[in-house]
Amino acid sequence: MFRAIAASLILAGTLTLHAQTLEQGRDYINKKEYSQAKIAFDELIKKYPKRADVNKWYGEALYETGDYAEAEKYLTFAAKNRVQTSFLYLANTCVKLYQFDRAIENYKVYLSFIKKKPEETAEVERLIENAELLKTALDRVENIQIIDSIIVNKAEFFNYFKLSDENGHIISARKANNKYAEQNKPVFETQRGDRQIYSVLTDNNYSNIASRNKLHGNEWSEQSLLPEPINSDSNDRSEERRVGKECTSWCKS
């Protein structure tokens, strides 16, 4: 009898602990404490692998902590089970993964849920427009094929990096007369010389990718940062390879 009572108490305590853990995980999500939420749902997803809401919360935590490839798997499961907000997170994740067609599709599904909420609808429509712009840019990227190689001094590397005439050219910040660009980094300039794309230091000493347009005479516009996913909250100087993709199409328009 005593053993049966003890076993019942232990089982009840275990179930309560699980409920509290799930409640704590949701609380982390609601408070946007995503690092803590990820730790909680790392365990919870093992206990509730078929729960659509747990998959959505775990996917959200993964997305917000930058693990987009892993987030996609759990958000896809949640979306298949019609968890409404999972469509928005899945669309955002697809943008990060350059899956623009899929992103647009999921944005539109989410839009169908919120069509009676004008403010939120306007924001999702903006996200769709941005995804369509990025898709167009990516579709117009030229494939680059390396057919030869040479060894050059690191400081002179971009003097040897040749683009076709219609794709513009890469020059130094000094030659570009660009006061915004990091002075020891390259600047991409269009064939017509009317747009420049380059890296700039942020307040926290990270590098983002910015652009500016030529006005009348030798005057230039104020610079503006390129949109996500080209720029992020981290150091994007290494992402100049993406700018090489985007600028060959954007700068022709």
Short mmCIF file of C-alpha atoms in Angstrom, two decimals:
data_model
loop_
_atom_site.label_atom_id
_atom_site.label_comp_id
_atom_site.label_asym_id
_atom_site.label_seq_id
_atom_site.Cartn_x
_atom_site.Cartn_y
_atom_site.Cartn_z
CA MET A 1 0.00 0.00 0.00
CA PHE A 2 2.78 2.40 1.00
CA ARG A 3 4.69 1.65 -2.21
CA ALA A 4 1.59 2.30 -4.32
CA ILE A 5 1.03 5.66 -2.64
CA ALA A 6 4.70 6.59 -3.05
CA ALA A 7 4.62 5.63 -6.73
CA SER A 8 1.49 7.72 -7.25
CA LEU A 9 3.11 10.73 -5.59
CA ILE A 10 6.26 10.36 -7.69
CA LEU A 11 4.17 10.10 -10.90
CA ALA A 12 2.11 13.14 -9.95
CA GLY A 13 5.28 15.08 -9.18
CA THR A 14 6.81 14.10 -12.51
CA LEU A 15 3.70 15.20 -14.45
CA THR A 16 3.64 18.49 -12.54
CA LEU A 17 7.32 19.05 -13.29
CA HIS A 18 6.70 18.48 -17.01
CA ALA A 19 3.76 20.89 -16.98
CA GLN A 20 5.80 23.51 -15.19
CA THR A 21 8.65 23.05 -17.66
CA LEU A 22 6.32 23.51 -20.63
CA GLU A 23 4.78 26.53 -18.94
CA GLN A 24 8.26 27.94 -18.30
CA GLY A 25 9.18 27.41 -21.94
CA ARG A 26 6.11 29.35 -23.08
CA ASP A 27 6.95 32.05 -20.55
CA TYR A 28 10.45 32.43 -22.06
CA ILE A 29 8.87 32.79 -25.50
CA ASN A 30 6.35 35.40 -24.28
CA LYS A 31 9.17 37.38 -22.63
CA LYS A 32 11.30 37.02 -25.79
CA GLU A 33 14.04 35.35 -23.75
CA TYR A 34 14.90 33.15 -26.71
CA SER A 35 18.23 31.76 -25.54
CA GLN A 36 16.54 30.39 -22.43
CA ALA A 37 13.56 29.22 -24.49
CA LYS A 38 15.87 27.27 -26.80
CA ILE A 39 17.44 25.47 -23.84
CA ALA A 40 14.00 24.59 -22.46
CA PHE A 41 12.60 23.38 -25.78
CA ASP A 42 15.73 21.37 -26.58
CA GLU A 43 14.38 19.00 -23.93
CA LEU A 44 10.66 19.58 -24.42
CA ILE A 45 10.74 18.65 -28.11
CA LYS A 46 12.02 15.20 -27.11
CA LYS A 47 9.03 14.73 -24.80
CA TYR A 48 6.44 16.19 -27.17
CA PRO A 49 7.79 15.59 -30.72
CA LYS A 50 4.30 15.45 -32.28
CA ARG A 51 2.85 18.54 -30.58
CA ALA A 52 2.50 21.25 -33.22
CA ASP A 53 2.64 24.08 -30.66
CA VAL A 54 5.89 22.76 -29.16
CA ASN A 55 7.40 22.50 -32.66
CA LYS A 56 6.35 26.10 -33.36
CA TRP A 57 7.81 27.44 -30.11
CA TYR A 58 11.03 25.52 -30.63
CA GLY A 59 11.26 26.74 -34.22
CA GLU A 60 10.66 30.31 -33.07
CA ALA A 61 13.43 30.05 -30.46
CA LEU A 62 15.81 28.58 -33.03
CA TYR A 63 14.99 31.31 -35.54
CA GLU A 64 15.47 34.10 -33.00
CA THR A 65 18.84 32.67 -31.96
CA GLY A 66 20.02 32.46 -35.58
CA ASP A 67 19.75 28.71 -36.25
CA TYR A 68 17.64 29.09 -39.40
CA ALA A 69 18.30 25.70 -41.01
CA GLU A 70 17.25 23.85 -37.86
CA ALA A 71 14.27 26.16 -37.28
CA GLU A 72 12.89 25.39 -40.75
CA LYS A 73 12.29 21.74 -39.87
CA TYR A 74 10.18 22.43 -36.79
CA LEU A 75 8.31 25.38 -38.27
CA THR A 76 7.41 23.28 -41.31
CA PHE A 77 5.90 20.64 -39.02
CA ALA A 78 3.91 23.30 -37.17
CA ALA A 79 2.69 24.87 -40.43
CA LYS A 80 1.51 21.48 -41.74
CA ASN A 81 -0.59 21.30 -38.59
CA ARG A 82 -2.00 24.80 -39.28
CA VAL A 83 -0.44 26.65 -36.34
CA GLN A 84 -1.20 30.18 -37.51
CA THR A 85 1.91 32.12 -36.43
CA SER A 86 4.20 29.36 -37.68
CA PHE A 87 3.54 30.53 -41.26
CA LEU A 88 5.04 33.96 -40.52
CA TYR A 89 8.11 32.51 -38.83
CA LEU A 90 8.51 29.90 -41.57
CA ALA A 91 8.34 32.62 -44.24
CA ASN A 92 10.95 34.70 -42.42
CA THR A 93 13.14 31.61 -42.10
CA CYS A 94 12.83 30.87 -45.83
CA VAL A 95 14.02 34.42 -46.60
CA LYS A 96 17.10 33.79 -44.46
CA LEU A 97 17.69 30.56 -46.40
CA TYR A 98 17.18 32.25 -49.82
CA GLN A 99 14.02 30.19 -50.45
CA PHE A 100 12.09 33.19 -51.71
CA ASP A 101 9.25 31.38 -53.55
CA ARG A 102 8.48 29.39 -50.44
CA ALA A 103 8.73 32.52 -48.28
CA ILE A 104 6.18 34.36 -50.45
CA GLU A 105 3.84 31.36 -50.35
CA ASN A 106 3.90 31.21 -46.54
CA TYR A 107 3.55 34.98 -46.15
CA LYS A 108 0.37 34.79 -48.26
CA VAL A 109 -1.04 31.97 -46.15
CA TYR A 110 -0.38 34.00 -43.02
CA LEU A 111 -1.93 37.03 -44.71
CA SER A 112 -5.16 35.08 -45.19
CA PHE A 113 -5.36 34.61 -41.41
CA ILE A 114 -4.93 38.29 -40.55
CA LYS A 115 -6.84 40.04 -43.36
CA LYS A 116 -9.04 41.83 -40.80
CA LYS A 117 -6.02 43.38 -39.07
CA PRO A 118 -4.97 46.33 -41.30
CA GLU A 119 -1.77 47.29 -39.46
CA GLU A 120 -0.39 43.76 -39.41
CA THR A 121 -1.56 43.17 -42.99
CA ALA A 122 0.45 46.17 -44.21
CA GLU A 123 3.61 44.83 -42.57
CA VAL A 124 3.20 41.36 -44.10
CA GLU A 125 2.55 42.90 -47.52
CA ARG A 126 5.82 44.81 -47.10
CA LEU A 127 7.60 41.54 -46.29
CA ILE A 128 6.12 39.95 -49.42
CA GLU A 129 7.31 42.87 -51.54
CA ASN A 130 10.80 42.58 -50.05
CA ALA A 131 10.90 38.81 -50.72
CA GLU A 132 9.79 39.39 -54.32
CA LEU A 133 12.54 41.99 -54.77
CA LEU A 134 15.17 39.61 -53.40
CA LYS A 135 13.85 36.80 -55.61
CA THR A 136 14.11 39.02 -58.69
CA ALA A 137 17.64 40.03 -57.76
CA LEU A 138 18.69 36.42 -57.21
CA ASP A 139 17.09 35.28 -60.48
CA ARG A 140 19.16 37.85 -62.38
CA VAL A 141 22.51 36.86 -60.87
CA GLU A 142 25.11 35.86 -63.40
CA ASN A 143 27.03 32.66 -62.81
CA ILE A 144 30.73 33.31 -62.30
CA GLN A 145 33.14 30.68 -63.55
CA ILE A 146 36.83 30.70 -62.57
CA ILE A 147 38.90 29.61 -65.54
CA ASP A 148 42.36 30.67 -64.33
CA SER A 149 44.15 31.66 -61.15
CA ILE A 150 47.23 33.61 -60.10
CA ILE A 151 48.93 34.36 -56.78
CA VAL A 152 48.93 38.06 -55.87
CA ASN A 153 49.70 40.25 -52.89
CA LYS A 154 46.75 40.42 -50.49
CA ALA A 155 46.74 44.22 -50.51
CA GLU A 156 46.39 44.21 -54.31
CA PHE A 157 43.85 41.41 -54.58
CA PHE A 158 40.94 43.52 -55.84
CA ASN A 159 43.10 45.09 -58.54
CA TYR A 160 43.11 41.65 -60.16
CA PHE A 161 39.43 40.84 -59.60
CA LYS A 162 37.88 41.56 -62.99
CA LEU A 163 34.19 41.85 -63.81
CA SER A 164 32.68 42.12 -67.26
CA ASP A 165 32.15 45.75 -68.36
CA GLU A 166 28.38 45.64 -67.97
CA ASN A 167 28.74 44.44 -64.39
CA GLY A 168 30.77 47.42 -63.19
CA HIS A 169 34.12 47.32 -61.40
CA ILE A 170 35.75 47.11 -57.97
CA ILE A 171 37.95 50.00 -56.80
CA SER A 172 39.49 51.29 -53.59
CA ALA A 173 37.57 53.61 -51.27
CA ARG A 174 40.15 56.34 -51.95
CA LYS A 175 39.71 56.10 -55.73
CA ALA A 176 35.95 56.01 -55.25
CA ASN A 177 36.20 59.24 -53.22
CA ASN A 178 33.87 57.63 -50.72
CA LYS A 179 34.07 59.10 -47.22
CA TYR A 180 31.67 56.51 -45.77
CA ALA A 181 33.41 53.31 -46.87
CA GLU A 182 35.95 51.48 -44.75
CA GLN A 183 39.13 52.91 -46.19
CA ASN A 184 41.04 49.66 -46.51
CA LYS A 185 38.15 47.81 -48.13
CA PRO A 186 36.95 47.61 -51.75
CA VAL A 187 34.04 49.55 -53.25
CA PHE A 188 31.84 48.17 -56.03
CA GLU A 189 30.83 50.81 -58.61
CA THR A 190 28.39 50.32 -61.48
CA GLN A 191 29.40 50.58 -65.12
CA ARG A 192 27.76 54.02 -65.33
CA GLY A 193 29.46 55.14 -62.13
CA ASP A 194 26.13 56.11 -60.61
CA ARG A 195 25.98 53.69 -57.69
CA GLN A 196 28.47 52.37 -55.15
CA ILE A 197 28.15 49.42 -52.76
CA TYR A 198 30.64 49.05 -49.91
CA SER A 199 31.15 48.06 -46.27
CA VAL A 200 30.77 50.55 -43.39
CA LEU A 201 31.50 50.28 -39.68
CA THR A 202 28.51 50.36 -37.32
CA ASP A 203 28.46 51.88 -33.84
CA ASN A 204 29.37 48.51 -32.32
CA ASN A 205 32.35 48.20 -34.70
CA TYR A 206 30.71 45.59 -36.92
CA SER A 207 30.61 45.90 -40.70
CA ASN A 208 27.38 46.31 -42.67
CA ILE A 209 26.88 46.69 -46.42
CA ALA A 210 25.68 50.11 -47.64
CA SER A 211 25.08 51.87 -50.94
CA ARG A 212 24.79 55.41 -52.29
CA ASN A 213 23.65 56.91 -55.60
CA LYS A 214 25.18 59.67 -57.68
CA LEU A 215 23.14 62.86 -58.02
CA HIS A 216 23.93 65.89 -60.20
CA GLY A 217 27.54 66.66 -61.00
CA ASN A 218 29.86 65.14 -58.43
CA GLU A 219 27.26 65.09 -55.65
CA TRP A 220 26.23 61.82 -54.00
CA SER A 221 23.16 60.87 -51.98
CA GLU A 222 23.31 59.92 -48.34
CA GLN A 223 24.18 56.27 -47.87
CA SER A 224 21.61 53.64 -46.93
CA LEU A 225 22.10 50.12 -45.60
CA LEU A 226 21.05 47.21 -47.82
CA PRO A 227 18.05 45.21 -46.50
CA GLU A 228 18.03 41.85 -44.78
CA PRO A 229 19.18 39.16 -45.32
CA ILE A 230 22.26 40.91 -46.76
CA ASN A 231 22.71 42.86 -43.52
CA SER A 232 22.19 41.44 -40.06
CA ASP A 233 23.02 42.17 -36.43
CA SER A 234 26.46 40.60 -36.82
CA ASN A 235 29.59 41.41 -38.81
CA ASP A 236 28.60 41.30 -42.49
CA ARG A 237 31.90 42.21 -44.10
CA SER A 238 32.40 38.54 -44.98
CA GLU A 239 29.04 38.74 -46.77
CA GLU A 240 30.51 40.88 -49.55
CA ARG A 241 30.24 37.74 -51.66
CA ARG A 242 26.45 38.23 -51.45
CA VAL A 243 26.76 41.84 -52.59
CA GLY A 244 28.63 40.56 -55.60
CA LYS A 245 25.50 38.58 -56.41
CA GLU A 246 22.96 41.29 -55.72
CA CYS A 247 24.68 44.33 -57.19
CA THR A 248 25.15 42.85 -60.66
CA SER A 249 21.38 42.97 -61.08
CA TRP A 250 20.22 45.81 -58.81
CA CYS A 251 22.69 48.32 -60.17
CA LYS A 252 21.56 47.92 -63.77
CA SER A 253 18.06 49.15 -63.02
#
